Amino acid sequence: MKFFQAASRWSKNHKFFLTSFGVLAGGGSSLIYALEQSIHASNDAAHVAKQKWNHNGWFDTLDHASVRRGWEVYKNVCAACHSIEYLAYRELVGACLTEDEAKAEAAEQLIDDGPDETGAMFKRPGKLSDLLPKPYPNEEAARYANGGAYPPDLTYITQARIDGENYIFALLTGYMDPPAGVQLAENQHYNPYFPGGAIGMAQALYDEIIEYEDGTPATQSQCAKDVITFLKWCAEPEHDTRKLFAMKAFTVLGVLNLVVWYLHRHYWSVLKTRKILQNPKSLFKK
Amino acid sequence: MKKNMLKTLSPMLNLPTPSSISFMWNFGSLLMICLMNQILTGLFLAFHYKTDINLAFQSIINMNRNVNFGWLIRSFHANGASMFFIMIYIHISRGIYMNSFNFKMTWIIGVMLLLLTMMTAFVGYVLPWGQMSFWGATVITNLLSAIPYLGNSIVIWIWGGFSINNATLTRFFSIHFILPFIIILFTFIHLFFLHVTGSNNPLGINSNFDKITFSPYFLIKDLIGLIMFMWMFLILTLIFPYLLNDHNNFIMANSMITPNHIQPEWYFLFSYSILRAIPNKLGGVIALMSSILILLVLPMLNNKKFLSNKFYPINKIMFWMFIMTFFMLTWIGMQPVEYPFIFTSQIFTMIYFSYFFINFYLMKMWDKLLI
């Protein structure tokens, strides 16, 4: 209300300036919107739907039950082709597995080690400090096994793609038969969310492809959601700590803000309310 | 001890300061805080960084995952650079609006500081050795090849080879480490020239008419500015730490795969748009440099009756149009090089440069109208 009362006292110039600024800002924004839409229309990949991820809120943590289920999906489905080369078993402890579970998972793998006292390399059961083993020894082997396509590493995949989680969800659940007139080469599959539509990766997730330990129905979209939440955690293992820090920092800043604002008013009140009086010279003469 | 400290700080605490300066004068001190943040966090990052093209990307991942609070320090450093540029651009805009360029030497040193900061940020962006680091460096260093006769030799000399390679990374790291100290030196020269005249004020009148001590009035005002800054900075670093990152930089540099769109960090996008608007390499590079150096023209185009934009209503509109032009150029810089973006960037490039001259003539006209 105060704003409108103040606005009625504005000078003509003031009103003209603000109106011009408003028109320019509105025009500029409309132009940006129109141009942004035009570029989307020319993109050959289908638009990705925005999903409501549990962890998207300012103070929302990752859904760790989902991270645990996502680990099951990764281990049983994705790990055949995709590596998570920067993730160590020890990082799984407390995030989606207990220490004993993580030790057991690591011990299932045979890790190259050595040399021993004879100078020979040997294999030993994995330990918590080991990184997750890669499915292929190198890129060439991966390409050879996948018809020339290279399955990317998944450690940072949610950050390494535009619209991260939403894009991967659309991709994993978006396989379909190619439309009439679209020719696919051998070993290619049709997915409208992949640029160009032809993708080397076959559909990996189906309803009931695995059985979750916690009994959650393993529908295709549930599996996709869980594995993406797991991959989000892989890319940002600090996610929950970071948001906890934010809560603490904002509380402290809020208090400081009030204190400093009060002090500002306190110190400046004298100056803001002073009156400057100019005495005519004649007064001094008297 | 306490007495000695107070004696030392006395000239700073009792500095005569114009009473009317507003929160818009907070950005200088905030820039100093940004610089300190960058130097301190940069020092900690340098402890863990590996200057080798085979290890640089992995060492960044190691910092994020295995170093105690490495993710926080890195987030402070990467987002600190963005905050640095936000503060710089507001600081410069205030200088343009309130005619602070009247203090010629302070202004000239300020423009040099902007160039130095841009150079530091550019070489720093190469260090993570992601795809956009590599290709951004390739595009920007290649601009030097536009220099007649010497261009190609200079590019090879800077690269230390025939492409961006290990030698480039090591020298960029060294430059990134040393430049902040040169920035500190220039900051002191900037402050020296500022304190020769004293601060400007929103009315543009002689500041000596009404001055008060720096402490407690402006100390507390700067503290409010600092807290507002901290809100922005902490929201960026703790809630949206990857908002301003390029997704391509989460993929290790690969000289055999070129990203679809190569673009620099957001704070260079307005200049990058101006570069792309000119359909000639040398012309583009000259326009790019001019987009910064044109700030040096401002003190020369200053022959008006009043000393602040406050008293020139049409120029106020011109100023905000200029700010919008900056935003439009920034946005266009993110778009692919095709119609309508090339044409639009050419239009906004013309508006960007013409502002400086049209603004001057409009002020002269306004003066004539009134007097």
XYZ file of C-alpha atoms in Angstrom:
657
model
C 0.000 0.000 0.000
C 2.853 2.321 0.983
C 4.429 1.638 -2.392
C 1.341 2.883 -4.272
C 1.109 5.960 -2.062
C 4.734 6.712 -2.821
C 4.180 6.043 -6.533
C 1.437 8.685 -6.665
C 4.010 11.258 -5.563
C 6.497 10.418 -8.293
C 7.366 13.090 -10.790
C 6.414 12.738 -14.457
C 10.035 12.050 -15.376
C 10.273 9.373 -12.734
C 7.140 7.656 -14.012
C 8.311 7.962 -17.616
C 11.679 6.456 -16.742
C 10.223 3.528 -14.822
C 7.588 2.841 -17.500
C 10.264 2.859 -20.206
C 12.412 0.542 -18.139
C 9.482 -1.810 -17.554
C 8.611 -1.884 -21.255
C 12.246 -2.517 -22.199
C 12.661 -5.252 -19.577
C 9.414 -6.911 -20.665
C 10.346 -6.631 -24.349
C 13.818 -8.010 -23.703
C 12.481 -10.948 -21.711
C 9.902 -11.752 -24.411
C 12.624 -11.639 -27.055
C 14.828 -14.032 -25.046
C 11.852 -16.362 -24.509
C 10.907 -16.327 -28.206
C 14.491 -16.973 -29.320
C 14.993 -19.711 -26.710
C 11.860 -21.481 -27.979
C 13.039 -21.250 -31.588
C 16.281 -23.036 -30.779
C 14.463 -25.795 -28.902
C 12.214 -26.357 -31.865
C 15.209 -26.924 -34.148
C 16.783 -29.561 -31.865
C 16.293 -33.099 -33.203
C 16.082 -34.794 -29.770
C 12.723 -35.014 -27.982
C 12.136 -32.621 -25.077
C 12.961 -34.104 -21.712
C 10.231 -34.030 -19.054
C 11.136 -32.475 -15.693
C 10.761 -35.032 -12.875
C 10.168 -34.222 -9.210
C 13.375 -35.629 -7.679
C 13.313 -36.102 -3.902
C 16.694 -34.398 -3.542
C 15.887 -31.249 -5.543
C 14.773 -29.016 -2.662
C 17.195 -26.594 -1.005
C 17.408 -28.681 2.158
C 16.360 -32.112 0.836
C 18.776 -35.012 1.212
C 19.151 -37.935 -1.152
C 16.695 -40.788 -0.608
C 19.190 -43.359 0.702
C 16.767 -46.278 0.419
C 16.607 -45.367 -3.264
C 20.416 -45.084 -3.437
C 20.645 -48.626 -2.020
C 18.154 -49.972 -4.565
C 20.019 -48.039 -7.269
C 23.243 -49.810 -6.294
C 21.418 -53.137 -6.801
C 20.299 -52.017 -10.281
C 23.785 -50.809 -11.200
C 25.469 -53.979 -9.927
C 23.057 -56.360 -11.674
C 22.296 -54.473 -14.888
C 24.586 -51.544 -15.744
C 27.938 -52.864 -14.458
C 28.151 -55.351 -17.338
C 29.090 -52.496 -19.687
C 29.515 -49.248 -17.694
C 32.274 -48.482 -15.214
C 32.159 -46.178 -12.186
C 35.896 -45.812 -12.155
C 36.323 -43.161 -9.440
C 34.134 -44.853 -6.808
C 35.782 -46.895 -4.025
C 33.973 -49.550 -1.991
C 34.701 -47.602 1.205
C 32.503 -44.765 -0.096
C 29.498 -47.097 -0.146
C 29.730 -47.530 3.637
C 27.075 -45.438 5.340
C 25.640 -44.244 2.046
C 23.898 -47.399 0.860
C 25.661 -50.358 2.521
C 26.875 -51.283 5.998
C 30.607 -51.822 6.474
C 30.224 -55.617 6.498
C 28.087 -55.535 3.354
C 30.606 -53.306 1.556
C 33.491 -55.600 2.614
C 31.570 -58.593 1.303
C 30.804 -56.832 -2.003
C 34.492 -55.907 -2.412
C 35.657 -59.420 -1.567
C 33.538 -60.826 -4.427
C 35.875 -59.096 -6.893
C 39.368 -60.261 -7.816
C 41.719 -57.295 -7.973
C 45.124 -57.185 -9.700
C 47.891 -56.525 -7.208
C 51.599 -56.973 -6.875
C 54.357 -57.502 -7.586
C 54.946 -60.120 -4.901
C 58.411 -61.154 -3.627
C 59.014 -63.126 -6.841
C 58.135 -60.117 -8.951
C 54.912 -61.637 -10.268
C 51.518 -59.898 -10.304
C 48.715 -61.730 -8.569
C 44.988 -61.475 -7.918
C 43.494 -61.042 -4.461
C 39.969 -60.475 -3.110
C 38.950 -56.820 -3.104
C 39.156 -54.585 -0.021
C 37.217 -51.481 1.021
C 40.005 -49.235 -0.267
C 39.764 -50.652 -3.819
C 38.022 -48.829 -6.640
C 35.147 -50.613 -8.392
C 36.608 -52.796 -11.173
C 35.956 -51.784 -14.786
C 34.042 -54.140 -17.085
C 36.610 -53.684 -19.892
C 40.388 -53.260 -19.642
C 40.409 -50.288 -22.050
C 38.298 -48.216 -24.464
C 39.203 -50.349 -27.481
C 38.012 -53.538 -25.780
C 34.784 -51.766 -24.750
C 34.129 -50.574 -28.301
C 34.924 -53.993 -29.764
C 32.437 -55.660 -27.434
C 29.691 -53.092 -28.101
C 29.639 -52.826 -31.871
C 31.828 -49.700 -31.936
C 29.885 -47.789 -29.255
C 31.743 -46.782 -26.101
C 29.716 -47.107 -22.874
C 30.669 -43.953 -20.917
C 31.895 -44.024 -17.339
C 29.008 -43.280 -14.982
C 30.752 -41.611 -12.011
C 29.854 -38.089 -13.134
C 27.206 -38.896 -15.722
C 24.440 -36.898 -13.964
C 26.604 -33.786 -14.250
C 28.168 -34.542 -17.602
C 24.834 -34.380 -19.480
C 22.540 -31.384 -19.991
C 19.522 -31.706 -17.682
C 21.357 -34.603 -15.898
C 18.872 -36.778 -14.024
C 15.878 -35.855 -16.215
C 17.764 -36.690 -19.409
C 18.977 -40.063 -18.126
C 15.483 -40.967 -16.884
C 13.986 -40.070 -20.268
C 16.695 -42.065 -22.041
C 16.333 -45.196 -19.889
C 12.548 -45.259 -20.172
C 12.187 -43.846 -23.691
C 13.051 -46.772 -26.008
C 10.498 -47.455 -28.759
C 10.167 -48.858 -32.258
C 11.615 -46.520 -34.889
C 8.987 -44.432 -36.710
C 8.276 -45.212 -40.356
C 11.113 -44.107 -42.611
C 13.843 -44.209 -39.951
C 16.563 -46.700 -40.887
C 18.801 -48.033 -38.130
C 22.180 -49.702 -38.678
C 22.994 -53.096 -37.168
C 23.308 -53.014 -33.349
C 21.497 -49.678 -33.166
C 18.276 -48.958 -31.277
C 15.783 -46.137 -31.465
C 15.454 -43.649 -28.649
C 13.957 -40.215 -29.395
C 15.744 -38.602 -26.408
C 19.194 -39.448 -27.779
C 20.522 -36.837 -30.268
C 19.995 -38.341 -33.726
C 17.672 -41.039 -32.334
C 20.005 -44.010 -33.064
C 21.749 -45.307 -29.950
C 24.176 -48.191 -29.520
C 22.852 -49.160 -26.088
C 19.925 -51.568 -26.115
C 17.021 -51.077 -23.729
C 18.435 -52.185 -20.370
C 15.556 -51.740 -17.933
C 12.305 -53.726 -18.039
C 9.637 -54.378 -15.425
C 10.825 -56.975 -12.878
C 14.323 -57.148 -14.401
C 15.660 -57.578 -10.841
C 14.112 -58.331 -7.455
C 14.736 -55.662 -4.830
C 15.884 -56.849 -1.390
C 13.375 -54.556 0.316
C 10.474 -55.878 -1.753
C 9.795 -52.664 -3.690
C 8.094 -53.547 -7.017
C 10.870 -53.273 -9.613
C 8.987 -51.528 -12.398
C 10.991 -49.994 -15.221
C 10.466 -46.427 -13.980
C 11.246 -47.435 -10.362
C 14.539 -49.029 -11.472
C 15.384 -45.945 -13.551
C 14.602 -43.586 -10.665
C 16.671 -45.651 -8.215
C 19.728 -46.046 -10.418
C 19.688 -42.313 -11.218
C 19.478 -41.430 -7.498
C 22.459 -43.767 -6.973
C 24.366 -42.078 -9.806
C 23.518 -38.654 -8.398
C 25.101 -39.781 -5.132
C 28.157 -41.124 -7.056
C 28.670 -37.713 -8.672
C 28.006 -35.752 -5.479
C 28.885 -37.907 -2.456
C 29.053 -34.680 -0.429
C 25.432 -33.799 -1.330
C 23.859 -34.297 2.125
C 26.788 -32.818 4.093
C 26.722 -29.800 1.803
C 23.057 -29.107 2.495
C 23.575 -29.640 6.223
C 26.352 -27.019 6.080
C 23.945 -24.721 4.265
C 21.377 -25.017 7.053
C 24.005 -24.223 9.697
C 25.508 -21.350 7.701
C 22.122 -19.769 6.959
C 21.162 -19.910 10.647
C 24.361 -18.114 11.674
C 24.042 -15.618 8.814
C 20.424 -14.904 9.722
C 21.398 -13.978 13.301
C 24.391 -11.908 12.129
C 22.156 -10.182 9.608
C 19.761 -9.022 12.320
C 22.574 -7.870 14.643
C 24.424 -5.925 11.953
C 21.217 -4.396 10.592
C 20.306 -3.192 14.114
C 23.803 -1.749 14.632
C 23.577 -0.024 11.250
C 20.306 1.657 12.200
C 21.689 2.508 15.620
C 24.823 4.236 14.347
C 23.266 5.913 11.344
C 20.125 7.185 13.116
C 22.018 10.272 14.292
C 23.193 11.145 10.812
C 19.962 10.245 9.055
C 17.934 12.549 11.315
C 20.319 15.509 11.456
C 19.289 18.895 10.119
C 21.789 21.016 8.258
C 21.217 24.700 8.821
C 22.874 27.307 6.685
C 23.291 30.555 8.538
C 23.295 33.641 6.321
C 26.490 35.640 6.617
C 24.549 38.594 7.958
C 23.818 36.681 11.131
C 27.505 36.209 11.806
C 28.169 39.887 11.273
C 25.792 40.769 14.102
C 50.054 -3.634 22.084
C 46.385 -2.685 21.732
C 47.365 0.977 21.666
C 49.900 0.357 18.897
C 47.387 -1.555 16.825
C 44.821 1.204 17.142
C 47.479 3.743 16.208
C 48.332 1.761 13.093
C 44.688 1.350 12.100
C 43.793 4.918 12.993
C 44.258 6.443 9.504
C 41.951 3.753 8.099
C 39.310 3.945 10.835
C 39.267 7.733 10.831
C 39.409 8.109 7.070
C 37.221 11.082 6.100
C 34.465 9.574 3.940
C 31.637 11.373 2.073
C 28.493 10.987 4.178
C 26.168 10.382 1.229
C 27.802 7.305 -0.319
C 25.341 4.436 -0.531
C 25.508 0.637 -0.532
C 26.648 0.900 -4.157
C 30.056 1.842 -2.742
C 30.390 -1.515 -0.956
C 31.652 -3.428 -3.957
C 35.275 -2.317 -3.706
C 35.704 -3.874 -0.277
C 33.742 -6.939 -1.404
C 36.154 -7.340 -4.316
C 39.052 -7.356 -1.879
C 37.292 -10.129 0.056
C 36.726 -12.046 -3.194
C 40.428 -11.726 -4.010
C 41.443 -12.985 -0.556
C 39.010 -15.902 -0.896
C 40.468 -16.838 -4.290
C 44.059 -16.652 -3.053
C 43.440 -18.677 0.118
C 41.299 -21.396 -1.467
C 43.642 -21.448 -4.476
C 46.593 -22.086 -2.185
C 44.857 -25.111 -0.634
C 43.876 -26.420 -4.071
C 47.461 -26.018 -5.287
C 48.577 -28.429 -2.533
C 46.660 -31.221 -4.269
C 46.687 -30.197 -7.935
C 48.834 -32.160 -10.408
C 50.175 -30.123 -13.320
C 50.182 -32.912 -15.870
C 47.663 -33.546 -18.637
C 47.388 -37.202 -17.623
C 46.754 -36.409 -13.954
C 45.134 -32.950 -13.792
C 41.527 -34.156 -14.279
C 42.001 -37.030 -11.838
C 43.605 -34.722 -9.272
C 40.490 -32.522 -9.318
C 38.332 -35.608 -8.740
C 40.700 -36.641 -5.956
C 40.226 -33.224 -4.317
C 36.451 -33.549 -4.545
C 36.237 -37.103 -3.211
C 39.248 -37.791 -0.987
C 40.639 -34.533 0.398
C 39.096 -33.314 3.666
C 36.511 -30.682 2.649
C 38.192 -30.558 -0.767
C 34.751 -30.296 -2.404
C 33.996 -27.226 -0.271
C 37.306 -25.506 -0.997
C 36.934 -26.180 -4.708
C 33.340 -24.968 -4.699
C 34.471 -21.771 -2.942
C 37.207 -21.273 -5.543
C 35.159 -22.040 -8.674
C 32.052 -20.146 -7.556
C 34.246 -17.491 -5.952
C 35.453 -16.634 -9.458
C 31.853 -16.100 -10.565
C 31.117 -13.942 -7.520
C 34.309 -11.982 -8.240
C 33.020 -11.098 -11.698
C 29.491 -10.291 -10.475
C 31.032 -7.842 -8.011
C 33.404 -6.411 -10.641
C 30.600 -5.806 -13.126
C 28.423 -4.076 -10.501
C 31.451 -2.038 -9.371
C 32.113 -0.903 -12.948
C 28.416 -0.216 -13.616
C 28.273 1.982 -10.532
C 31.391 3.751 -11.801
C 29.724 4.401 -15.155
C 26.393 5.513 -13.635
C 27.889 7.758 -10.971
C 30.703 9.013 -13.211
C 33.492 7.680 -11.019
C 35.649 7.642 -14.164
C 36.292 11.320 -13.390
C 39.138 9.998 -11.240
C 41.178 9.170 -14.316
C 44.106 7.292 -12.824
C 41.885 5.230 -10.505
C 39.701 4.343 -13.487
C 42.616 3.410 -15.764
C 44.181 1.173 -13.099
C 40.712 -0.320 -12.563
C 40.424 -1.267 -16.234
C 43.884 -2.839 -16.041
C 42.724 -4.782 -12.975
C 39.720 -6.031 -14.961
C 42.011 -7.249 -17.762
C 44.346 -8.958 -15.284
C 41.414 -10.646 -13.528
C 40.010 -11.859 -16.832
C 43.383 -13.280 -17.798
C 43.707 -15.039 -14.423
C 40.221 -16.505 -14.734
C 40.867 -17.689 -18.290
C 44.091 -19.569 -17.477
C 42.481 -20.925 -14.305
C 39.592 -22.409 -16.267
C 42.052 -24.513 -18.281
C 43.485 -26.215 -15.180
C 40.719 -28.808 -14.476
C 41.517 -30.227 -17.925
C 37.911 -30.991 -18.810
C 36.552 -30.876 -22.351
C 35.531 -27.214 -22.138
C 38.848 -26.287 -20.490
C 40.736 -27.760 -23.432
C 38.511 -26.497 -26.231
C 37.962 -23.093 -24.636
C 41.729 -22.687 -24.402
C 42.113 -23.841 -28.013
C 39.600 -21.278 -29.318
C 40.785 -18.329 -27.230
C 44.541 -18.839 -27.708
C 43.935 -19.290 -31.435
C 42.550 -15.747 -31.535
C 46.140 -14.508 -31.333
C 46.808 -16.077 -34.721
C 44.798 -13.154 -36.148
C 47.753 -10.849 -35.453
C 49.325 -10.144 -38.868
C 52.693 -11.836 -39.625
C 53.496 -12.817 -36.032
C 50.181 -14.416 -35.019
C 50.943 -18.092 -35.695
C 54.399 -17.887 -34.134
C 52.979 -16.248 -31.003
C 50.328 -18.974 -30.657
C 52.920 -21.759 -30.931
C 55.155 -19.902 -28.475
C 52.317 -19.625 -25.954
C 51.299 -23.265 -26.399
C 54.894 -24.484 -26.070
C 54.190 -26.873 -28.950
C 51.916 -27.354 -31.925
C 48.741 -27.745 -29.890
C 47.470 -27.223 -26.344
C 49.568 -29.767 -24.438
C 51.435 -30.478 -21.241
C 53.713 -27.455 -21.631
C 50.632 -25.216 -22.020
C 49.071 -26.615 -18.858
C 52.215 -26.142 -16.744
C 52.745 -22.553 -17.869
C 49.055 -21.718 -17.445
C 49.250 -23.044 -13.887
C 52.321 -20.902 -13.170
C 50.633 -17.832 -14.646
C 47.447 -18.566 -12.697
C 49.502 -18.714 -9.488
C 51.507 -15.531 -10.043
C 48.839 -13.203 -11.498
C 46.837 -12.762 -8.261
C 49.925 -11.227 -6.634
C 50.205 -8.771 -9.513
C 46.487 -8.071 -8.996
C 47.209 -7.278 -5.329
C 49.920 -4.846 -6.410
C 47.558 -3.126 -8.840
C 44.836 -3.074 -6.174
C 47.099 -1.052 -3.917
C 47.898 1.345 -6.766
C 44.112 1.590 -7.424
C 43.550 2.402 -3.731
C 46.450 4.855 -3.688
C 44.975 6.898 -6.526
C 41.502 6.645 -4.963
C 42.762 8.042 -1.689
C 44.560 10.895 -3.414
C 41.147 12.313 -4.321
C 38.832 10.476 -1.882
C 35.673 8.615 -2.878
C 33.120 9.955 -5.310
C 29.519 10.386 -4.087
C 26.048 9.806 -5.598
C 25.486 13.519 -6.259
C 28.777 13.878 -8.086
C 29.541 17.059 -6.116
C 32.743 17.884 -4.268
C 33.018 15.199 -1.586
C 34.808 17.500 0.852
C 31.630 19.422 1.760
C 30.368 16.770 4.172
C 32.588 13.987 5.418
C 32.363 11.624 8.372
C 34.795 9.077 9.780
C 34.970 5.655 8.173
C 34.440 3.925 11.521
C 31.834 3.127 12.727
C 29.539 4.355 9.912
C 31.048 2.738 6.845
C 32.555 -0.150 8.730
C 29.050 -1.251 9.661
C 27.744 -0.470 6.164
C 30.484 -2.636 4.653
C 29.570 -5.396 7.116
C 25.983 -5.354 5.842
C 27.335 -5.581 2.299
C 29.515 -8.501 3.366
C 26.559 -10.360 4.868
C 24.448 -9.842 1.731
C 27.400 -11.095 -0.300
C 27.745 -14.128 1.982
C 24.075 -15.010 1.470
C 24.559 -15.039 -2.293
C 27.898 -16.797 -2.129
C 26.763 -19.529 0.271
C 23.527 -20.181 -1.628
C 25.634 -20.608 -4.751
C 28.344 -22.788 -3.183
C 26.200 -24.913 -0.863
C 22.865 -25.221 -2.655
C 23.690 -24.794 -6.363
C 27.450 -25.456 -6.595
C 27.323 -26.692 -10.190
C 24.840 -24.132 -11.527
C 27.452 -22.143 -13.449
C 29.624 -25.115 -14.477
C 29.637 -26.457 -18.008
C 28.529 -30.099 -18.174
C 31.320 -30.808 -20.678
C 33.908 -30.086 -18.005
C 32.914 -33.277 -16.179
C 34.415 -35.174 -19.112
C 38.208 -35.384 -19.381
C 39.780 -33.326 -22.191
C 39.921 -35.215 -25.473
C 41.586 -33.597 -28.468
C 39.789 -36.032 -30.817
C 36.227 -35.111 -29.758
C 35.036 -31.518 -30.189
C 31.993 -30.497 -28.082
C 28.893 -29.336 -30.012
C 29.035 -25.834 -28.557
C 32.282 -24.339 -27.337
C 31.706 -21.466 -24.977
C 33.717 -19.746 -22.268
C 32.576 -19.173 -18.692
C 29.504 -16.933 -18.309
C 31.533 -13.847 -17.398
C 33.242 -13.757 -20.797
C 30.114 -14.424 -22.832
C 29.329 -10.777 -23.653
C 32.801 -10.344 -25.175
C 32.543 -13.739 -26.866
C 29.277 -12.657 -28.527
C 30.957 -9.496 -29.788
C 33.823 -11.615 -31.144
C 31.404 -13.882 -33.030
C 29.356 -10.983 -34.368
C 32.194 -9.867 -36.662
C 32.581 -12.122 -39.723
C 36.352 -11.613 -39.821
C 38.909 -13.093 -37.451
C 41.106 -10.033 -36.957
C 38.072 -7.746 -36.833
C 36.464 -10.006 -34.220
C 39.579 -9.998 -32.047
C 39.828 -6.201 -32.254
C 36.128 -5.898 -31.320
C 36.665 -8.315 -28.425
C 39.532 -6.263 -27.021
C 37.653 -3.032 -27.670
C 34.676 -4.276 -25.633
C 36.874 -3.886 -22.549
C 39.242 -1.126 -23.616
C 36.353 1.156 -24.575
C 35.950 1.781 -20.855
C 39.109 3.890 -21.142
C 37.259 6.264 -23.468
C 34.794 7.305 -20.763
C 37.024 9.850 -18.950
C 37.701 11.520 -22.311
C 33.991 11.815 -23.144
C 33.187 13.717 -20.008
C 32.479 17.354 -20.596
C 29.123 17.803 -18.968
C 27.698 20.253 -16.446
C 26.479 17.842 -13.775
C 28.725 15.112 -12.470
C 26.320 12.214 -12.074
C 23.816 10.395 -14.278
C 21.223 11.153 -11.606
C 20.568 14.528 -13.239
C 20.249 13.202 -16.804
C 16.904 11.332 -17.153
C 17.452 10.249 -20.776
C 20.921 8.996 -19.956
C 19.476 6.958 -17.116
C 17.337 5.134 -19.677
C 20.405 4.788 -21.896
C 22.349 3.286 -18.996
C 19.739 0.636 -18.266
C 19.531 -0.158 -21.975
C 23.283 -0.672 -21.881
C 22.927 -3.054 -18.933
C 20.248 -4.991 -20.822
C 22.502 -5.099 -23.878
C 25.184 -6.666 -21.683
C 22.712 -9.342 -20.510
C 21.493 -9.989 -24.067
C 25.063 -10.381 -25.344
C 25.795 -12.765 -22.450
C 22.778 -14.868 -23.351
C 23.546 -14.847 -27.082
C 27.086 -16.018 -26.292
C 25.572 -19.295 -25.013
C 23.628 -19.947 -28.219
C 24.832 -21.763 -31.345
C 26.338 -19.697 -34.160
C 23.325 -19.622 -36.487
C 20.368 -17.446 -37.452
C 18.898 -15.503 -35.621
C 21.712 -15.350 -33.076
C 24.425 -14.043 -35.413
C 22.190 -11.208 -36.601
C 20.981 -10.416 -33.078
C 24.532 -10.347 -31.722
C 25.508 -7.893 -34.489
C 22.658 -5.575 -33.524
C 23.539 -5.706 -29.830
C 27.248 -5.267 -30.559
C 26.398 -2.019 -32.343
C 24.213 -0.895 -29.429
C 26.999 -1.826 -26.963
C 29.639 0.319 -28.635
C 27.361 3.169 -29.667
C 26.218 3.638 -26.048
C 29.488 5.296 -25.105
C 29.215 7.939 -27.818
C 25.430 8.488 -27.979
C 25.408 8.819 -24.193
C 27.958 11.604 -24.458
C 25.996 13.568 -27.086
C 22.709 13.124 -25.235
C 24.288 14.621 -22.127
C 25.543 17.580 -24.139
C 22.051 18.050 -25.605
C 20.470 17.905 -22.151
C 22.955 20.494 -20.871
C 22.105 22.820 -23.768
C 18.402 22.332 -23.123
C 18.725 23.407 -19.510
C 21.282 26.169 -19.794
